[in-house]
CSV table of C-alpha atoms in Angstrom, one decimal:
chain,number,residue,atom,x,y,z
A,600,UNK,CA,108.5,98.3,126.0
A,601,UNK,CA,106.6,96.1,128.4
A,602,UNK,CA,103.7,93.7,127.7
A,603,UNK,CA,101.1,93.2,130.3
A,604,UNK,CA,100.4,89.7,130.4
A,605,UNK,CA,96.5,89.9,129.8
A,606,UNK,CA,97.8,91.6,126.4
A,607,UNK,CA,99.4,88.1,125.5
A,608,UNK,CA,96.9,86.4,126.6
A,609,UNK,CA,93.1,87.9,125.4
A,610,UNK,CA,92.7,90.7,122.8
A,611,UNK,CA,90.9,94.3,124.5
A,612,UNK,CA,90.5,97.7,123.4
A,613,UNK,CA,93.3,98.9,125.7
A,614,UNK,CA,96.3,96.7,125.0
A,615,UNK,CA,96.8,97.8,121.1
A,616,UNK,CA,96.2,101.5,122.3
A,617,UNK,CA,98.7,101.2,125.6
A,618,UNK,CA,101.4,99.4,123.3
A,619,UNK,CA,101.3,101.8,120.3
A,620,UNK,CA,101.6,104.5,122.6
A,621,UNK,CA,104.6,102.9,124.3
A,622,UNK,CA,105.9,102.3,120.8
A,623,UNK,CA,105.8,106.4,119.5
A,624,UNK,CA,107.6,107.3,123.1
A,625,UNK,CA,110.7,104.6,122.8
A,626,UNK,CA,114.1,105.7,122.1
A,627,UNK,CA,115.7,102.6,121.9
A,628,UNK,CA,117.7,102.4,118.6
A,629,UNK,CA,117.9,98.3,118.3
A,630,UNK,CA,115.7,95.5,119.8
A,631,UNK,CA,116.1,91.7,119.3
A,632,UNK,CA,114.3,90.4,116.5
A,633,UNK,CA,111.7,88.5,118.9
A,634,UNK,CA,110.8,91.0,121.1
A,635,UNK,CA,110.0,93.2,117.6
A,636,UNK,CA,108.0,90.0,116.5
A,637,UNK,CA,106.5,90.1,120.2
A,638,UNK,CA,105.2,93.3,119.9
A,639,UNK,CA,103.9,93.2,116.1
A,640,UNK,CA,101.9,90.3,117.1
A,641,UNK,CA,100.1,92.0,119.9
A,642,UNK,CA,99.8,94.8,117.8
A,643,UNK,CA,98.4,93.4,114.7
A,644,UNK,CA,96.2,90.8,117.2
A,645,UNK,CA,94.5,93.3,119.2
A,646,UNK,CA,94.2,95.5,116.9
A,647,UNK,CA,90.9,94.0,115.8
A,648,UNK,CA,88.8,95.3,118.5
A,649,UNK,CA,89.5,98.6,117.3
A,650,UNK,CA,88.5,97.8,113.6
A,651,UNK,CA,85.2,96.7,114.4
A,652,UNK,CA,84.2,99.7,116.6
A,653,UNK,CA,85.7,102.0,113.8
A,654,UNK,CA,84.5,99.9,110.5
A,655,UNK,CA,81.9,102.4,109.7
A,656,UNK,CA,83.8,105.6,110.7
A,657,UNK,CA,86.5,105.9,107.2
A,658,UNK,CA,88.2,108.9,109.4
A,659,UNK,CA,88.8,106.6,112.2
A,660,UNK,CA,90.1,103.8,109.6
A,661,UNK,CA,92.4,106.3,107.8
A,662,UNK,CA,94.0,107.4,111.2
A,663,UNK,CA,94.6,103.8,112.9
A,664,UNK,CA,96.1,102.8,109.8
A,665,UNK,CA,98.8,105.8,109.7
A,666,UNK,CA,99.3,105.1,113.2
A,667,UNK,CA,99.7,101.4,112.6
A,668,UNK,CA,101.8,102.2,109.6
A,669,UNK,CA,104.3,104.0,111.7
A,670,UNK,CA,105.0,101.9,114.3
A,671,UNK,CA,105.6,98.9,111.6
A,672,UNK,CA,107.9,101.0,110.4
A,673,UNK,CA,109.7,102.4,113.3
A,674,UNK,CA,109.5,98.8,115.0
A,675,UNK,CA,111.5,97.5,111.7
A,676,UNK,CA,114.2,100.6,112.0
A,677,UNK,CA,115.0,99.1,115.4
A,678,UNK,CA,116.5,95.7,113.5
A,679,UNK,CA,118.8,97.4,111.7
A,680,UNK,CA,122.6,97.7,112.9
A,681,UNK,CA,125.4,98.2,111.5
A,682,UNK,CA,127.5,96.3,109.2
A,683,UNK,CA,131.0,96.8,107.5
A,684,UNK,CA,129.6,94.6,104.5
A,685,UNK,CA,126.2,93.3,104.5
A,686,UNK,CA,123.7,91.4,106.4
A,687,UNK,CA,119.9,90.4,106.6
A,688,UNK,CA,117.2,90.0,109.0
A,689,UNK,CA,113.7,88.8,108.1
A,690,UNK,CA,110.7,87.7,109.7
A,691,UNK,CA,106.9,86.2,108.8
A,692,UNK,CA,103.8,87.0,111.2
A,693,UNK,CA,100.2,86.3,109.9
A,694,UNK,CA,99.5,89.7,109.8
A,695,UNK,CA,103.2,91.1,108.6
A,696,UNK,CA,106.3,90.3,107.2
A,697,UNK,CA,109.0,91.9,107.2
A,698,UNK,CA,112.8,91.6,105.8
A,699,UNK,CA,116.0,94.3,106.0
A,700,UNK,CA,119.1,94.6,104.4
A,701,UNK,CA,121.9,96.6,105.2
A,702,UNK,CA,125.3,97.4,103.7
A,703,UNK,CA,127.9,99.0,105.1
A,704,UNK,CA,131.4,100.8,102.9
A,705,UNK,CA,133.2,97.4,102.5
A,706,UNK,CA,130.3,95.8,100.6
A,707,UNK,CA,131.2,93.5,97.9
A,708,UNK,CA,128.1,93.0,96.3
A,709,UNK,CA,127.6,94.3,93.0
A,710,UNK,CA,123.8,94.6,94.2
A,711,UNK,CA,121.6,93.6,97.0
A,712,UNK,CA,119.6,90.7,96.2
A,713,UNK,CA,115.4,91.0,95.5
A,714,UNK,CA,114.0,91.6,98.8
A,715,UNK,CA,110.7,89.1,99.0
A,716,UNK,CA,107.3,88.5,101.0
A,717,UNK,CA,105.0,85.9,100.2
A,718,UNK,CA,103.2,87.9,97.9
A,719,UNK,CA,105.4,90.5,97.3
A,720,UNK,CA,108.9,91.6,96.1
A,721,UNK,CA,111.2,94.6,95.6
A,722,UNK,CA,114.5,95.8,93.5
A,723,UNK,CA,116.1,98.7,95.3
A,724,UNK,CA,119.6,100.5,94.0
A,725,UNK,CA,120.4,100.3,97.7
A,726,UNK,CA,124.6,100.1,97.0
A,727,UNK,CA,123.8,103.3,94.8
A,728,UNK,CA,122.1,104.9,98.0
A,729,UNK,CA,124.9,103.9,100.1
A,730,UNK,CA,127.4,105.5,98.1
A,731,UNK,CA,125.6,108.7,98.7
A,732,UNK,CA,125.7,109.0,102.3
A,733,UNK,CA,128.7,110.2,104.4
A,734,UNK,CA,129.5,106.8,105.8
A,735,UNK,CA,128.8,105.3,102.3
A,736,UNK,CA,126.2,102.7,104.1
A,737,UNK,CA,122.7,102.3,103.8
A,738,UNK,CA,119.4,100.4,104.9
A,739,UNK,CA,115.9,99.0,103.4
A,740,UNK,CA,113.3,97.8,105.5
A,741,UNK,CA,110.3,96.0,103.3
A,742,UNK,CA,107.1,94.9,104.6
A,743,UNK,CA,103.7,93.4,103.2
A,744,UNK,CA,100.7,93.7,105.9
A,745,UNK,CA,98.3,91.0,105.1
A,746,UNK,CA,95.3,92.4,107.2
A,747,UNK,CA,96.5,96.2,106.5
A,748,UNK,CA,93.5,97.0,103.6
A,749,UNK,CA,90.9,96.2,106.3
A,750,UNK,CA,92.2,99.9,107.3
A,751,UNK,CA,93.5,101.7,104.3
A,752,UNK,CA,90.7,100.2,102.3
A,753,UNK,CA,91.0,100.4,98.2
A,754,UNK,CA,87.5,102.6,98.8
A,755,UNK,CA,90.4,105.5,99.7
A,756,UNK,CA,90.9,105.3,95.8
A,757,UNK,CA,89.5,109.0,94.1
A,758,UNK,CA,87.4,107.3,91.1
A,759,UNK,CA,84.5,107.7,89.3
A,760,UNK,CA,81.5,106.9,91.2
A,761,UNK,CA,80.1,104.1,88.9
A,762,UNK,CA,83.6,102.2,89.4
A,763,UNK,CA,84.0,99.1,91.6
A,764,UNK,CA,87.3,99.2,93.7
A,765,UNK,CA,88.6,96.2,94.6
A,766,UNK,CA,92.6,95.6,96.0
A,767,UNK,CA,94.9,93.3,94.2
A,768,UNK,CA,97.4,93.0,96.4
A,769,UNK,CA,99.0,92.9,99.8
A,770,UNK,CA,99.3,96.2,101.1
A,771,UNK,CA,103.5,96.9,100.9
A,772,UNK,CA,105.7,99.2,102.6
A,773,UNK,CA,109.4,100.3,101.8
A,774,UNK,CA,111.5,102.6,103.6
A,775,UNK,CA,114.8,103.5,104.3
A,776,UNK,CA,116.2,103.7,108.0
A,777,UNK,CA,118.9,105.0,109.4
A,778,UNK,CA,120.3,106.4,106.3
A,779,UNK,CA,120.8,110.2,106.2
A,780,UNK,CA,120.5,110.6,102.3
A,781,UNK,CA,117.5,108.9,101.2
A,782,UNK,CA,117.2,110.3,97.4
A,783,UNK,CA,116.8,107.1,95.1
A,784,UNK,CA,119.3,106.8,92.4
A,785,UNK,CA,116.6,105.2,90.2
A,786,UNK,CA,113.3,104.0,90.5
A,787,UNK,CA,112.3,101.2,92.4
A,788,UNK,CA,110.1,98.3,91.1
A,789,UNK,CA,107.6,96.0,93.1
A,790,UNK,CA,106.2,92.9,92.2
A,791,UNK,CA,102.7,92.2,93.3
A,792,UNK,CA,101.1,88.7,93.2
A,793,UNK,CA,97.3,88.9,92.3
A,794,UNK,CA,95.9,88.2,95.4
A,795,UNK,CA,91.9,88.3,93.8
A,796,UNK,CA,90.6,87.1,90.3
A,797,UNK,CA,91.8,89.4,87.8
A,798,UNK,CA,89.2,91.2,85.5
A,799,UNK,CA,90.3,91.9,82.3
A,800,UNK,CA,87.7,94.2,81.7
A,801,UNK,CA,89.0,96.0,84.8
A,802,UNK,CA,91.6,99.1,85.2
A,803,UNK,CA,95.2,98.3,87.7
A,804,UNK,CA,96.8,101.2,89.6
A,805,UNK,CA,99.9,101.4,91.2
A,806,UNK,CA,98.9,103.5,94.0
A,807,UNK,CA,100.3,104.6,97.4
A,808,UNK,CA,99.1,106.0,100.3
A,809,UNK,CA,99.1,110.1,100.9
A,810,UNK,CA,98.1,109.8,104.7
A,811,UNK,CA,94.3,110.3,104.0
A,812,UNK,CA,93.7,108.4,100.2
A,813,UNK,CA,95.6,106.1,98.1
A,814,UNK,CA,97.1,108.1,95.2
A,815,UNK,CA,99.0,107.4,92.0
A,816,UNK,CA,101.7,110.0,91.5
A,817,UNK,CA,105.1,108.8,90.7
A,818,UNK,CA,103.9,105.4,90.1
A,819,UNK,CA,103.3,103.4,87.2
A,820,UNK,CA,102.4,100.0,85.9
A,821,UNK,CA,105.2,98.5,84.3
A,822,UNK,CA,104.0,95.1,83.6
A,823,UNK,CA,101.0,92.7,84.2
A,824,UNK,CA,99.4,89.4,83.5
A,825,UNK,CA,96.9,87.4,85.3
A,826,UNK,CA,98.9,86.6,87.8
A,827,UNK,CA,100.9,89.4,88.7
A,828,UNK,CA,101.8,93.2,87.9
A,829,UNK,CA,104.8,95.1,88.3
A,830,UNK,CA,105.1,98.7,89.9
A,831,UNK,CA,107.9,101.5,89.2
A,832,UNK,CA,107.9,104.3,92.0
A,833,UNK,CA,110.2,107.3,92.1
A,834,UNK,CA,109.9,107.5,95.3
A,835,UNK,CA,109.7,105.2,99.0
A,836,UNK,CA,105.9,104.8,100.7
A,837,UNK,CA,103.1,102.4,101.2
A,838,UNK,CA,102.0,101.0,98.3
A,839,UNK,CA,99.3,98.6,96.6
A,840,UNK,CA,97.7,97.7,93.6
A,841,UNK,CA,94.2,98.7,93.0
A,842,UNK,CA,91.7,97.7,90.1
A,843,UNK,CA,89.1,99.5,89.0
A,844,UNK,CA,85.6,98.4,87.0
A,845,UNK,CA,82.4,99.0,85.6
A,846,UNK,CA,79.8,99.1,87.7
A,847,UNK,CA,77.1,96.6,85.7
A,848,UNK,CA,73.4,98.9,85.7
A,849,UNK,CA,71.1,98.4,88.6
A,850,UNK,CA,68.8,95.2,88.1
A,851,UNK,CA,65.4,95.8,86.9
A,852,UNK,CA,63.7,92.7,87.5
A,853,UNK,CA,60.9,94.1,89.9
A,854,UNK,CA,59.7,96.0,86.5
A,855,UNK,CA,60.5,92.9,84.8
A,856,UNK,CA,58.4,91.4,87.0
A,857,UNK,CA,55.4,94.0,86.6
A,858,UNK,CA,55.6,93.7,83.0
A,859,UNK,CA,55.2,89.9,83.0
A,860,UNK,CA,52.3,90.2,85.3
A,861,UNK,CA,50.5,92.7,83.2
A,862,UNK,CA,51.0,90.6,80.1
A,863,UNK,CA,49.9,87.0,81.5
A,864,UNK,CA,46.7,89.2,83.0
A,865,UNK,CA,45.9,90.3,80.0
A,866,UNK,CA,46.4,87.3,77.8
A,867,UNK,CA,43.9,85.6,80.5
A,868,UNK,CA,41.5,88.4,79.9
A,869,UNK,CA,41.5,87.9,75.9
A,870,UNK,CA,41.3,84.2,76.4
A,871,UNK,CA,38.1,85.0,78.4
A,872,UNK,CA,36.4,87.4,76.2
A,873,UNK,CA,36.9,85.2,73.2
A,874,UNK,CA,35.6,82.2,74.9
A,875,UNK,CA,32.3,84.5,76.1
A,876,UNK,CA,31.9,86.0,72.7
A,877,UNK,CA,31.9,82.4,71.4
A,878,UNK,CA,29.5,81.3,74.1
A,879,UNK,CA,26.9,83.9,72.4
A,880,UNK,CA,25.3,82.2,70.2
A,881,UNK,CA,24.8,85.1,67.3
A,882,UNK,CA,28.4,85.1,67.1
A,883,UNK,CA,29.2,80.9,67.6
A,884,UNK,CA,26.5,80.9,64.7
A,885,UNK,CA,28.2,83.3,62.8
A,886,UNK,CA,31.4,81.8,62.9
A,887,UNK,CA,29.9,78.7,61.4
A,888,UNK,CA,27.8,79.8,58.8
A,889,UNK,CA,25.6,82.8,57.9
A,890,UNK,CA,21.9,83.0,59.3
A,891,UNK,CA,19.6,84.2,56.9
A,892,UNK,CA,15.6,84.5,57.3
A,893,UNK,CA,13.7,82.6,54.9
A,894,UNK,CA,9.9,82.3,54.2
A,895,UNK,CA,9.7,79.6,56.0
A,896,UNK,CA,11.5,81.0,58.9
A,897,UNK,CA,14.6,80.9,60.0
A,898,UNK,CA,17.5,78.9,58.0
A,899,UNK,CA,21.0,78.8,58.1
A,900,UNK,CA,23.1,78.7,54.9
A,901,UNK,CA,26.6,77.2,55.0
């Protein structure tokens, strides 16, 4: 995979479109951990022109954030080697990070240690997988995209219409390359940090991403605060955690506003008439004392 140097150096439409394409066509099986960090970058960088020509279009979004999704994932494959025991590679990009772990038939763990991100963690029964393949060995590659809902946006979320949908969390990824038997001896459990004001009033989901809308089969929330909520998944996939709310009823101040106008209008129009009616003398006389007509003429009587 080559970089062309105005790629490192200025962000254009082509670059993120010549690199991804060189990404899907290599067949190399392991890279150095900076030239995969090399290439993320660009990736990740450039990939911005492409976001704001394709904010409005959702099919566009959904398809750049598959493709993105794959190459992450078959960049990360490419750090993986093998190992009689077990070993560890990890890396932190603004966009991504990323960490692997691999075991190989002479592991002497009892289990693999919590993988973690920033934001983000997993537990994975990754000796228990190994056991299960042929050459009783085994990979995880775990990543949290930090920029990755400006694609797969929590909007992909099938709610009702008067919901707000708002993501929680980092968008995650787990998979397991180079391992032949990939069934999961138990379910895995991620741990995502709140990454917005919780609402209690709000719904979380545990959701992952089923190439065109995020999706909640075979995941479930398994525990939550303020701060945090853990995810149990039968299964390997993007994930991320989205909450769902009330939308508060449309504002009605402009009839407020025509109600208040009508009502000071015609408070000024009473105040008027009253004063007019009091101008007339009949009435102001009347409202101080009864006129009567006497022989003399006319008299008032109090």
């Amino acid at each position: 995979i080559t970089l062309p140097d105005q790629c490192r150096s200025q962000s254009s439409e082509g670059c993120p479109k010549n690199v991804l394409e060189q990404i899907e066509n290599m067949t190399a099986q392991v890279l150095p951990l900076d030239t995969v960090t090399d290439i993320l970058t660009v990736a990740f960088n450039t990939s911005e022109n492409i976001l704001e020509s394709s904010s409005s279009d959702t099919t566009n979004l959904a398809s750049y954030g598959n493709r993105m999704l794959k190459v992450s994932e078959k960049l990360i494959s490419t750090l993986v080697k093998p190992t009689y025991t077990n070993d560890s590679v990890s890396f932190t990009l603004p966009a991504v990070e990323g960490q692997v772990f691999m075991v190989g038939p002479h592991v002497t763990l009892d289990k693999i240690p919590r993988l973690d991100t920033t934001n983000s963690s997993v537990d994975i029964d990754l000796i228990g997988i190994a056991k299960n393949n042929i050459k009783r060995s085994a990979s995880v590659a775990f990543m949290s995209y930090n920029t990755m809902e400006n694609l797969l946006k929590p909007d992909f979320f099938n709610s009702s219409d008067d919901t707000i949908k708002t993501m929680m969390s980092t968008v995650i990824s787990a998979t397991l390359p180079k391992t032949t038997n990939t069934t999961l001896t138990k379910p895995v459990n991620f741990t995502l940090r709140h990454i917005r004001e919780f609402d209690p009033s709000g719904s979380l989901s545990c959701v992952y991403w089923n190439i065109s809308e995020w999706i909640v089969d075979g995941c479930s929330v398994l525990e939550t605060n303020s701060s945090y909520t853990v995810c149990s998944c039968v299964h390997l996939s993007t994930f991320a955690l989205v909450q769902t709310r009330k939308r508060p009823p449309e504002s009605n101040s402009q009839l407020y506003l025509v109600i208040l106008v009508c009502v000071i209008v015609g408070l000024v129009f009473l105040a008027l008439l009253a004063f007019v009616l009091y101008k007339w003398s009949p009435v102001r006389d009347w409202i101080h004392g009864r006129v009567v007509l006497g022989p003399r003429g006319y008299s008032r009587e109090e």
